[in-house]
Amino acid sequence: MAKLDIINVPDPLLKTVSKAVGQVDDQVRQLMDTMLETMYGAPGIGLAAIQVAVPKRVIVLDIAGDMDNPQPLFMVNPKVVWESEEFNVYNEGCLSVPEHYAEIERPAEVTVQYLDYDGKQQEQTVGGLLSTCVQHEIDHLNGVVFIDYLSKLKRNMIIKKVHKATPDTTVL
Ligand code: GNR
Ligand code: NI
């Protein structure tokens, strides 16, 4: 099956606010299948469509980290409808910022509404790593990358290093 190329910072596409999906049809399902395969191949535990240059509000996740027992999650038009007051800190990475990590603080638990693989409305409250990952992916749909939470100095340093290491992965 086909794999897609993942774009890296500072590709300006990563700042796109992705468009809501009107209907979960076979074309959207095919996108989700290919994204999942791309994510597993990377390897990663989450992927937003904009990371493969598709500006649609689609994310795929699998935090199980067990290729023999995959637990994929597909979320179309995901929306956080509740956040816990408690926060968590996680050392985050991103496939579009390879080999750089930073501690990011986010709500420990969130309730997310989304359409699933079959286009059915779902609501799920998540915690732990899945909560971090869902919020990280929804950020991508809004044109936000985790390094945007860092100081301008740190962010620019990381962007420069990634661009130098992977100049072919950006449109710039
Ligand atoms: O693979 C990924 N790991 C990860 C680790 C901590 C917090 C977030 C993530 S998401 C990342 C894949 C990715 O870039 N998704 O957008
Ligand atoms: Ni990411």
XYZ file of C-alpha atoms and ligand atoms in Angstrom:
189
model
C 0.000 0.000 0.000
C 1.011 3.555 -0.614
C 2.763 5.688 1.942
C 2.694 9.456 1.975
C 5.551 11.909 2.516
C 5.492 13.769 5.820
C 6.307 17.472 5.621
C 8.545 19.121 8.190
C 8.868 22.577 9.697
C 9.209 25.256 8.440
C 6.872 24.180 5.639
C 4.193 26.922 5.627
C 1.499 24.278 5.010
C 1.857 23.273 8.668
C 0.336 26.661 9.570
C -2.841 25.917 7.584
C -6.157 25.774 9.402
C -7.581 22.557 7.946
C -11.116 22.397 6.548
C -13.951 20.395 8.123
C -14.922 17.208 6.282
C -18.493 17.297 4.968
C -19.053 13.565 4.897
C -17.013 10.485 5.736
C -17.042 8.803 2.324
C -14.763 6.219 0.733
C -12.300 8.911 -0.313
C -11.925 10.070 3.303
C -11.641 6.446 4.467
C -8.904 5.843 1.906
C -7.066 8.907 3.195
C -7.355 7.538 6.760
C -6.041 4.108 5.683
C -3.035 5.639 3.948
C -2.383 7.995 6.850
C -2.451 5.085 9.291
C 0.061 3.167 7.244
C 2.262 6.249 6.932
C 2.055 6.727 10.715
C 2.964 3.110 11.481
C 5.841 3.296 9.023
C 7.273 6.502 10.486
C 6.831 5.202 13.247
C 4.529 7.460 15.225
C 1.527 7.305 17.540
C -0.527 9.998 15.806
C -0.792 11.796 12.474
C -2.822 14.758 11.225
C -3.746 15.003 7.533
C -1.931 18.337 7.128
C 1.339 16.507 7.913
C 0.869 14.719 4.599
C -0.133 18.022 2.959
C -3.893 17.347 3.014
C -5.750 20.267 4.672
C -8.704 18.241 5.995
C -9.723 17.832 9.650
C -8.717 14.173 9.879
C -6.436 12.519 12.454
C -5.341 8.944 13.086
C -3.878 7.611 16.339
C -2.542 4.415 17.843
C -0.825 4.716 21.188
C -0.603 0.949 21.739
C 2.818 0.765 20.090
C 2.259 -2.882 19.295
C 2.294 -3.700 15.593
C 1.027 -7.225 16.301
C -2.043 -5.865 18.024
C -2.997 -2.571 16.387
C -5.537 -0.303 18.110
C -6.145 2.398 15.499
C -8.362 5.382 16.223
C -9.761 7.523 13.415
C -11.189 10.954 14.153
C -12.860 13.239 11.609
C -13.682 16.843 12.611
C -12.496 16.223 16.211
C -13.506 18.875 18.729
C -12.587 19.224 22.398
C -15.820 19.888 24.321
C -14.413 19.594 27.859
C -10.973 19.985 29.452
C -9.932 19.009 32.967
C -8.634 21.757 35.247
C -5.703 19.545 36.028
C -2.709 19.694 33.718
C -0.107 17.162 32.670
C 3.387 17.594 31.309
C 4.614 15.274 28.588
C 7.870 15.172 26.667
C 6.433 15.633 23.180
C 7.860 14.902 19.786
C 6.430 15.393 16.311
C 7.015 13.634 13.011
C 7.186 17.095 11.387
C 9.930 18.149 13.852
C 12.153 15.060 13.741
C 14.548 14.408 16.606
C 13.484 17.313 18.804
C 11.518 16.988 22.028
C 10.122 19.377 24.610
C 8.029 19.249 27.766
C 4.571 20.598 26.966
C 1.791 21.246 29.466
C -1.789 20.400 28.458
C -5.085 19.531 30.166
C -4.707 16.061 31.677
C -8.079 14.871 30.383
C -10.277 16.039 27.529
C -13.623 15.022 26.099
C -13.523 14.919 22.328
C -16.409 14.704 19.862
C -15.676 13.372 16.397
C -16.931 11.265 13.497
C -15.466 7.764 13.404
C -14.340 5.617 10.431
C -17.981 4.872 9.614
C -19.048 8.508 9.902
C -20.795 7.866 13.210
C -20.800 10.632 15.836
C -18.688 9.684 18.867
C -17.798 11.257 22.182
C -14.899 10.002 24.261
C -13.094 11.215 27.380
C -9.405 10.432 27.277
C -6.482 10.789 29.678
C -2.782 10.020 29.808
C -0.769 9.783 26.613
C -3.914 9.538 24.454
C -5.116 12.893 25.805
C -1.761 14.504 24.984
C -1.743 12.948 21.541
C -5.324 13.940 20.643
C -4.607 17.541 21.671
C -1.325 17.534 19.724
C -3.155 16.319 16.590
C -6.046 18.793 16.937
C -3.423 21.533 17.244
C -2.074 20.457 13.830
C -5.578 20.907 12.359
C -5.443 24.486 13.627
C -1.991 25.143 12.196
C -0.233 24.749 15.556
C 2.909 22.653 16.139
C 4.181 21.865 19.674
C 7.240 24.081 19.230
C 4.847 27.046 18.988
C 4.537 26.755 22.793
C 8.280 27.320 23.236
C 10.098 30.651 23.328
C 10.779 32.256 19.963
C 14.497 31.646 20.519
C 14.091 27.891 21.141
C 11.557 27.541 18.348
C 13.727 29.280 15.774
C 16.731 27.218 16.800
C 14.823 23.975 16.319
C 13.322 25.098 12.986
C 16.755 26.005 11.671
C 18.207 22.632 12.693
C 15.335 20.645 11.182
C 15.458 22.636 7.952
C 19.196 22.083 7.708
C 18.864 18.340 8.384
C 15.855 17.779 6.063
C 15.760 20.575 3.451
C 13.885 18.355 0.977
C 10.860 17.884 3.233
C 9.686 21.474 2.986
C 8.075 23.435 0.185
C 10.095 26.499 1.233
O 4.657 10.021 17.237
C 4.384 10.974 17.980
N 4.689 10.888 19.307
C 4.262 11.816 20.241
C 4.846 11.787 21.498
C 4.443 12.660 22.464
C 3.450 13.571 22.211
C 2.868 13.628 20.961
C 3.270 12.745 19.986
S 2.507 12.811 18.424
C 3.802 12.200 17.417
C 3.337 12.033 15.999
C 2.960 13.373 15.431
O 3.748 14.217 15.096
N 1.696 13.636 15.316
O 1.298 14.829 14.854
Ni 2.881 16.217 15.334
